[in-house]
XYZ file of C-alpha atoms in Angstrom:
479
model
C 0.000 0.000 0.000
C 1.384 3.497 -1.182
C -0.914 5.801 0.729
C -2.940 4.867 3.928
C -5.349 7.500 4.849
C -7.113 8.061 8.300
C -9.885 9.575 8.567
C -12.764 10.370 6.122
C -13.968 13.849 6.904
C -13.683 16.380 3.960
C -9.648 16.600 4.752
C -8.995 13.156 4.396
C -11.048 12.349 1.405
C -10.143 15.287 -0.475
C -6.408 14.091 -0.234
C -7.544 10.521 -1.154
C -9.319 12.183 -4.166
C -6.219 13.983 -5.151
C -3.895 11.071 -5.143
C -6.360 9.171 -7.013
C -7.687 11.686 -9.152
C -4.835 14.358 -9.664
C -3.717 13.914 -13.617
C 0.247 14.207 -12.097
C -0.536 11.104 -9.945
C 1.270 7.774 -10.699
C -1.241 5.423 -10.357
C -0.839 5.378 -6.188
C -2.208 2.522 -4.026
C -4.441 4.439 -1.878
C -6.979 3.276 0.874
C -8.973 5.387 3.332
C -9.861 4.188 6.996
C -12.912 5.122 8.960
C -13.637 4.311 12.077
C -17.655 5.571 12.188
C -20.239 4.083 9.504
C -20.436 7.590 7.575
C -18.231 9.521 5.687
C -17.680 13.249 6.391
C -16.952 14.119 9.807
C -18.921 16.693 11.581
C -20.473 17.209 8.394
C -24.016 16.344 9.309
C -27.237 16.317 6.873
C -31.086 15.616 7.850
C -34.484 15.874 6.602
C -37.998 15.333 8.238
C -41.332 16.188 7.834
C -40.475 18.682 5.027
C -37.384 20.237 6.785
C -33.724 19.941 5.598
C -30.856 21.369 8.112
C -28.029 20.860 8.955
C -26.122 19.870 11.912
C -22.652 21.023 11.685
C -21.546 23.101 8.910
C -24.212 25.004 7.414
C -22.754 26.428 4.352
C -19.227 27.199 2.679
C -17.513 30.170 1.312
C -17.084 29.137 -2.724
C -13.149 29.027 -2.816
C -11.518 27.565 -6.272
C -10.912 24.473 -4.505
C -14.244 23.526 -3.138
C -15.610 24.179 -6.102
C -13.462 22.619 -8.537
C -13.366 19.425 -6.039
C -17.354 19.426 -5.853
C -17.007 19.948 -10.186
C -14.866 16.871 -10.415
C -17.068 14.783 -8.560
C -19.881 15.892 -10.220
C -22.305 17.989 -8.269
C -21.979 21.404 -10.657
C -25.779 21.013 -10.769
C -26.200 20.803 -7.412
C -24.537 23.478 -6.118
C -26.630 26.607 -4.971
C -25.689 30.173 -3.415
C -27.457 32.430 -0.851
C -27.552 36.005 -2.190
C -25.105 37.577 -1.396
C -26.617 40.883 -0.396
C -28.522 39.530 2.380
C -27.654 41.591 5.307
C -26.089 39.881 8.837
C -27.367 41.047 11.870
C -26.221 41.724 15.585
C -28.604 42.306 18.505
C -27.486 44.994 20.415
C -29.363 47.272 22.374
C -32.241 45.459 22.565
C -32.762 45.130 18.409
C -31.528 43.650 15.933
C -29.142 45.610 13.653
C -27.626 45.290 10.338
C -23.780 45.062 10.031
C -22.709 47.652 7.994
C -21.392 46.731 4.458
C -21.047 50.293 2.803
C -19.417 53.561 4.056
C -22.884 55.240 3.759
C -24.420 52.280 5.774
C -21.526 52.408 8.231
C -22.476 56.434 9.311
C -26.331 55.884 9.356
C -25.572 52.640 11.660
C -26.542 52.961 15.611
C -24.304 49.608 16.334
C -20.979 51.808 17.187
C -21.435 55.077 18.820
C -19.913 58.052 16.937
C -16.794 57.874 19.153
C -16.754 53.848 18.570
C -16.680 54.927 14.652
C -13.918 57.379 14.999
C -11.825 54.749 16.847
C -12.345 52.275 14.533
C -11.190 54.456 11.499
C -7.997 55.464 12.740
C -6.733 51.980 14.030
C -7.722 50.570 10.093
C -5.590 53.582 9.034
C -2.740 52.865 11.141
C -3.272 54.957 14.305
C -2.757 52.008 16.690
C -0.914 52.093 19.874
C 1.806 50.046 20.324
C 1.825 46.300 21.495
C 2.526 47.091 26.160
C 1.939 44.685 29.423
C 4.348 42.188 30.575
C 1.573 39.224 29.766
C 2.310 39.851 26.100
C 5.906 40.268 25.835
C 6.150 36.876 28.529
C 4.459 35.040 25.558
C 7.009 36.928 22.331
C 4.152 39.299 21.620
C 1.551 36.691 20.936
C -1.598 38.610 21.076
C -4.874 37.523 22.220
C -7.450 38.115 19.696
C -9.113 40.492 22.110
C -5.725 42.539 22.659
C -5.098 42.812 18.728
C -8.650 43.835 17.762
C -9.260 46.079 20.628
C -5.986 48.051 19.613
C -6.248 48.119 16.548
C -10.032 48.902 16.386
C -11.291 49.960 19.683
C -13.183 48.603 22.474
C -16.601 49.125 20.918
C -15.187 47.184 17.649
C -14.160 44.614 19.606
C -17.327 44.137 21.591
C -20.058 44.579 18.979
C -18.602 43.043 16.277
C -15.404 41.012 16.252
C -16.756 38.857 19.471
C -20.001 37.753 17.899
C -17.586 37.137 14.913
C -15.861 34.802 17.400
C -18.686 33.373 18.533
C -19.882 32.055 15.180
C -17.339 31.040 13.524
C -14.964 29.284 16.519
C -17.438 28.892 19.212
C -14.228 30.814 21.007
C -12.565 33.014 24.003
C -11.090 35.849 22.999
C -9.399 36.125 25.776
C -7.979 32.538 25.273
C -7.640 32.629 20.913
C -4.631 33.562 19.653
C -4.954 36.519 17.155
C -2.287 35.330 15.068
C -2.899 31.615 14.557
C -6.956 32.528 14.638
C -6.914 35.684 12.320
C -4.030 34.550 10.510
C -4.915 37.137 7.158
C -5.328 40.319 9.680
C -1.879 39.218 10.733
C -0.825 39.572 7.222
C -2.397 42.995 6.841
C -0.802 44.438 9.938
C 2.526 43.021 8.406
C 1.779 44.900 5.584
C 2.439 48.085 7.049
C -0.400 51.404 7.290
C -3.027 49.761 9.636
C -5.364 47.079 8.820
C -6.881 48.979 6.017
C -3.772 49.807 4.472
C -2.442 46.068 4.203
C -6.306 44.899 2.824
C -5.565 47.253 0.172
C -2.060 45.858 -0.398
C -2.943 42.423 -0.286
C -6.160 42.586 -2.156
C -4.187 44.871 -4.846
C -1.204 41.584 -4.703
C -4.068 38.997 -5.317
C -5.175 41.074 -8.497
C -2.160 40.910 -10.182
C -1.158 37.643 -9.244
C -4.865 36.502 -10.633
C -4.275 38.635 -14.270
C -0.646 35.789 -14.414
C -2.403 32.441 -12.921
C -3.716 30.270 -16.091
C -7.181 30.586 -16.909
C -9.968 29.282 -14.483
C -11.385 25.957 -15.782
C -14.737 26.882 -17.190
C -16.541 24.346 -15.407
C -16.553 26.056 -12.201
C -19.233 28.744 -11.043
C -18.483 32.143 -10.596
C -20.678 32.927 -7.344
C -20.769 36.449 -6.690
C -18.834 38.252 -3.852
C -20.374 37.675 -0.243
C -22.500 34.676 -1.474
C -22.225 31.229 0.466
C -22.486 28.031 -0.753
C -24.064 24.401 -0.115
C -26.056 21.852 -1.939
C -29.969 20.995 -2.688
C -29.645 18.359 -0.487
C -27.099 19.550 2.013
C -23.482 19.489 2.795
C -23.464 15.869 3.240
C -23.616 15.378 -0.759
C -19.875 16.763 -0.940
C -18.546 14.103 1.189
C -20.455 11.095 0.071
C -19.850 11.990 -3.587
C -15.997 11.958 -3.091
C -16.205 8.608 -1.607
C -18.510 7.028 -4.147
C -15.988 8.216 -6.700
C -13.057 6.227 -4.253
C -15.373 3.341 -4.433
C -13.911 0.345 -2.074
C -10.721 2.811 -1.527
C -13.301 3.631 1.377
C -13.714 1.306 4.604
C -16.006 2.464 6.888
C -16.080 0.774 10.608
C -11.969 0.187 10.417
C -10.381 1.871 13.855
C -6.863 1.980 13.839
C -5.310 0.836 17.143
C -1.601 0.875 16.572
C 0.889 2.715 14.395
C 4.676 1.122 14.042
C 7.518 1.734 11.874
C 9.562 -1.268 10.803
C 13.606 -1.941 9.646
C 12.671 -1.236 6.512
C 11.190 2.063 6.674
C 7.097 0.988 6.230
C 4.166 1.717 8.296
C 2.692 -1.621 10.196
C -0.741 -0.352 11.175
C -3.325 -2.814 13.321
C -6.579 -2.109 12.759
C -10.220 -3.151 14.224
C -12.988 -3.983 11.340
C -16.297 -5.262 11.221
C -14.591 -8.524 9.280
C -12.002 -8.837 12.413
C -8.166 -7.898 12.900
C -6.428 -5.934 9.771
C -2.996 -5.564 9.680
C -1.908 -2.911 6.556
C 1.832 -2.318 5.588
C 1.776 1.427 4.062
C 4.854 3.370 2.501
C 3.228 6.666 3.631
C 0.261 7.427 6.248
C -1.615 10.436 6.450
C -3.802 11.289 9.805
C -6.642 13.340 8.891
C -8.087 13.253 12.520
C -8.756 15.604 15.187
C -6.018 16.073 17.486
C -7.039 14.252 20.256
C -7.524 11.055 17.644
C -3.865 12.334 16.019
C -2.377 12.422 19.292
C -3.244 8.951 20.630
C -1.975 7.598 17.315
C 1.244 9.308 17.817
C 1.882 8.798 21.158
C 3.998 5.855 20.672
C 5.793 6.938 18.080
C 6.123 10.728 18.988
C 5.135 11.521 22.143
C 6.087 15.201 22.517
C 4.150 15.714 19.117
C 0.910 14.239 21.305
C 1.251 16.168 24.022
C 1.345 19.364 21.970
C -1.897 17.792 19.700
C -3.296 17.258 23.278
C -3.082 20.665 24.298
C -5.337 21.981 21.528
C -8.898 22.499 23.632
C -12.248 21.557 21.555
C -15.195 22.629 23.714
C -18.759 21.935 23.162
C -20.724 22.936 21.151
C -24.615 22.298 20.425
C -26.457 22.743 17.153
C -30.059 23.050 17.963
C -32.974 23.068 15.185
C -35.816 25.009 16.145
C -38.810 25.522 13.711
C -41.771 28.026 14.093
C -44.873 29.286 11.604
C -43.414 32.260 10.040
C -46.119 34.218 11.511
C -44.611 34.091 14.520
C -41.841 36.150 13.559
C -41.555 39.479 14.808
C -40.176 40.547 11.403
C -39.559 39.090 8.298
C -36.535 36.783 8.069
C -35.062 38.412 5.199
C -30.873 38.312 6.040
C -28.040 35.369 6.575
C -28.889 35.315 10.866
C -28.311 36.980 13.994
C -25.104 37.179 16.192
C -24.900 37.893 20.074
C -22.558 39.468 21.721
C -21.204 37.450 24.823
C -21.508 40.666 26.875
C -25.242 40.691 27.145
C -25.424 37.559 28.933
C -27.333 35.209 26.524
C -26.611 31.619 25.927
C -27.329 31.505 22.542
C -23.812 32.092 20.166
C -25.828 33.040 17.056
C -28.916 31.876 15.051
C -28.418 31.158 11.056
C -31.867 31.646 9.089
C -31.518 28.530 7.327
C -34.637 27.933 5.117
C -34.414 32.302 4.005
C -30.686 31.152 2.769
C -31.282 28.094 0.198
C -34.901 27.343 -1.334
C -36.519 23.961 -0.117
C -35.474 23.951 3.229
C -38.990 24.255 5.111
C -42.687 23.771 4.445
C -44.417 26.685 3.128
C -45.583 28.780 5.881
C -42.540 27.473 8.373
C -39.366 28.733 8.710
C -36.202 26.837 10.433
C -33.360 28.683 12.223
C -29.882 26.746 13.198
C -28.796 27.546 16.354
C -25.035 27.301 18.211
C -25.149 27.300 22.120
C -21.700 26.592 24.170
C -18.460 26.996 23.485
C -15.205 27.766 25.267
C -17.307 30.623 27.165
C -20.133 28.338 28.339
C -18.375 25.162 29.576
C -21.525 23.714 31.141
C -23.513 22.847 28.364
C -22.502 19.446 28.364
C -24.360 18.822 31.668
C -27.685 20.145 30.275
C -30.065 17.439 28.740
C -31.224 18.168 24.909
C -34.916 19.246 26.794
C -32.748 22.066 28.642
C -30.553 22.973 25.774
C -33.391 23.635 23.323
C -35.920 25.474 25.757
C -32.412 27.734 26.983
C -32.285 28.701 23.063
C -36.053 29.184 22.546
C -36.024 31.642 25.019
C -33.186 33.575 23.165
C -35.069 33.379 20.255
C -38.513 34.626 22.042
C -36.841 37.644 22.861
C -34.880 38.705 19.588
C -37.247 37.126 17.196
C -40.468 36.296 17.686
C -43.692 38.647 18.590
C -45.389 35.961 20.287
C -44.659 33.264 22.310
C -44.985 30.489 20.274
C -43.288 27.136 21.140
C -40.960 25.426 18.661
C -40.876 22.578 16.890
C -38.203 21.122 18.091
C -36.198 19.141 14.898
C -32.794 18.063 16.907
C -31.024 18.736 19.120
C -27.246 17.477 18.294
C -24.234 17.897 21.327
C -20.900 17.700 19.316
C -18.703 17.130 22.862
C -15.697 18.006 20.782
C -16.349 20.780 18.394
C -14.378 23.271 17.003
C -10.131 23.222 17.690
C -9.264 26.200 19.356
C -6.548 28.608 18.213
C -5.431 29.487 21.822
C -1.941 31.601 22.598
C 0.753 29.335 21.608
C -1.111 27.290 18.831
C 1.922 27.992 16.579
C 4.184 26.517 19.052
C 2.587 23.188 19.081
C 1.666 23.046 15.258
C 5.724 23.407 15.276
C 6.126 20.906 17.545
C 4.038 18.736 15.475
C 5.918 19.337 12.462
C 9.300 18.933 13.708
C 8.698 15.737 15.392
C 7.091 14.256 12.470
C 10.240 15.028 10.501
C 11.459 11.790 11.893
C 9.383 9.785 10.925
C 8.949 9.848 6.931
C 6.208 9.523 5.396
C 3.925 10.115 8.501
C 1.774 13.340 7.838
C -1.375 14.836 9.949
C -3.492 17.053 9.178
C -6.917 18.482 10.046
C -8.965 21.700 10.854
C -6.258 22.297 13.938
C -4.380 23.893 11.216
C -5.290 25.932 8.451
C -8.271 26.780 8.870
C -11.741 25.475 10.279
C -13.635 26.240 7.146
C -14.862 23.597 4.186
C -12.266 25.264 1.786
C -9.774 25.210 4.332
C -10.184 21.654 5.090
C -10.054 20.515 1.168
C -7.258 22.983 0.448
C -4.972 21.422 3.369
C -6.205 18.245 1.923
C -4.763 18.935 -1.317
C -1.518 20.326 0.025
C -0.671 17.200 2.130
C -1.417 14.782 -1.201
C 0.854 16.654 -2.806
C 3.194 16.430 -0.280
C 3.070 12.751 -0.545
C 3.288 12.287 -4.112
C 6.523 14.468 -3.806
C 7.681 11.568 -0.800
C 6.621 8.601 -2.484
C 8.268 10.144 -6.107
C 11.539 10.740 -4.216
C 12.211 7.183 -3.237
C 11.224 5.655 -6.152
């Protein structure tokens, strides 16, 4: 066996569909392990009495690489887009409010005072204080995500929108994330010099020119418009499952892998538990497309300084819960992507995502379904609530943002993913470096997940991609 994949969420399978696929590939042996009865990870699709949600990711931003992987398995006609213009909200002050997207809207907005405005203008010019406080320099100027943000764009910035931000997208502290592992593109603009609207300008300007030199786009893909997010007319879980129908019985489902070892002559001996009883696989290269607590355990034997580091990555929890209500009930209409909450006003509730105003099909006419995230590295408790609890602590959120009346939900799931989202947390880069430099003695052992580069669908294929290729360059240089 060339190539000896574990794991089949999105990262794994898009590297086994790489290999396999790639036209540069050299006809690789490649087999992917999985040790639930699904493919695709905490990518979660269901339908029920007329409702389709979902139960992890809810949508994706179109990169080239999603797309082109999702064209090449053959689910162009599926794909479908939310507009775009559809504004985002944030309740503050007792109402829900539009994020700005335009300078005019930005002025005419109540969510930052006048002062809160000001500040936030100067730091994206480059009128930011300097990085002070012995906490930071202890740590080599590693700043928290609240430090960064709140000097370069103010307390009110910080508070209203970059913390909801946080919220939805890692479920995280920002006391606790690390701004430059977490927000690893403002990092690049600050590098750029000017403040952070400076370096957007210089980077978007860099990505212009380097697009008017890069070969033309294959004219398969879509061109989705800017702002729009993607997904599927029957749900996330199509991307997965079509990569792994295309692998065909490259794919075992039900196969744990116990124990990793490396043997005289340089192979991979891996033991592994199957519905068919004890495998034993000899692989020239293995790639771990876990999460890092799976990773870690693998590689404890083998590199145990690389598992403690894997180890140290923190994955609270997180539930998704499905509420549906007559769209009478609404206080307004539900015409906009979803809501975020600050964590400052004391609500459970991270944010809400309008799911069925998003992508057509999603709901019975006259119902609407919202997705809703509750708990996270800020709410540590959740896991000792039943589902009962859980969903009545979010209805209530929603009865007092949302709805006019007090209408009781239809209750579609309620799903408790006890290890979420990886956290970026101070000194992330440390033990991604740890990682890498312990694996470097052991060749031909790769990892790689959403603990690095990114937590996002196109993340996860792109970092897919990149450690295939990385293979194919191992495997080509011992031939």
């Amino acid at each position: 066996m060339d190539v000896l994949i574990v794991g089949a969420g999105l990262t794994g399978l898009s590297a086994a569909h790489r290999l396999v696929n790639h036209p540069g590939n050299r006809g690789r042996s490649t087999l992917v392990v999985e040790a639930q009865n699904r493919v695709g990870g905490n990518i979660t699709t269901r339908s029920a009495d007329g409702f389709l949600w979902e139960e992890g990711p809810n949508s994706f931003a179109p990169t080239p690489e999603l797309l082109k992987l999702s064209v090449e398995v053959g689910l162009q006609d599926e794909l479908v887009f939310a507009d775009g213009k559809l504004p985002r909200f944030v309740y503050w002050d007792g109402r829900l409010q539009a994020i700005p997207m335009s300078p005019g809207a930005f002025w005419n907005s109540t969510l930052l005072s006048d002062r809160g405005k000001a500040r936030l203008l100067l730091g994206a010019a480059g009128f930011v204080p300097p990085i002070v406080g012995a906490a930071i320099s202890a740590r080599g100027g590693e700043e928290t995500v609240r430090e960064f943000f709140t000097r370069h764009l103010g307390q009110e910035a910080m508070e209203r929108l970059v913390d909801p931000f946080i919220s939805g997208v890692y479920a995280g502290d920002p006391n606790a994330l690390s701004a430059s592992a977490a927000f690893r593109k403002m990092a690049a603009m600050q590098a750029a010099g000017g403040g952070l609207g400076a370096g957007a300008a210089r980077i978007l300007w860099a990505k212009r020119q380097a697009a008017k030199q890069a070969p033309p786009a294959d004219p398969r893909l879509p061109k989705p418009k800017s702002g729009e997010l993607g997904s599927f007319r029957e749900g996330l879980q199509a991307l997965p499952e079509a990569v792994a129908s295309g692998l065909g019985d490259r794919v075992k489902l039900g196969w744990q892998v116990e124990a990793i070892a490396r043997d005289p002559q340089g192979t991979y001996q891996v033991t592994i538990a199957s519905p068919d009883g004890p495998q034993r696989i000899t692989a020239r290269s293995i790639i771990l497309a876990t999460p890092a607590p799976v990773t870690a355990q693998l590689l404890e034997p083998l590199a145990p300084r690389a598992s403690t580091a894997l180890n140290a990555i923190p994955y609270p929890a997180v539930a998704c819960v499905i509420l549906a209500y007559p769209e009478t009930a609404f206080a307004q209409s539900l015409r906009g992507f979803g809501n975020l909450i600050p964590r400052s006003l004391g609500l459970q509730t991270l944010g809400t995502i309008w799911a069925s105003s998003l992508f057509a099909g999603r709901a019975p006419q006259g119902w609407a379904h919202l997705i809703n995230f509750i708990g996270g590295a800020q709410n540590p408790t959740l896991i000792h609530k039943t589902e009962d609890e859980i969903a009545q602590m979010v209805h209530a959120d929603v009865r007092q943002i949302l709805l006019k009346q007090d209408v009781p939900p239809k209750v579609l799931s309620v799903k408790l993913w006890r290890r979420a989202i990886p956290q970026y947390t101070i000194g992330h880069g440390s033990r991604l470096a740890t990682l890498h430099q312990e694996l470097q003695h052991w060749p031909g052992l790769f990892a790689c997940s959403n603990y690095e580069g990114g937590v996002a669908l196109g993340d996860c294929v792109r970092h897919g991609w990149e450690q295939a290729d990385a293979i194919e360059q191992f495997l080509g240089s011992r031939v």
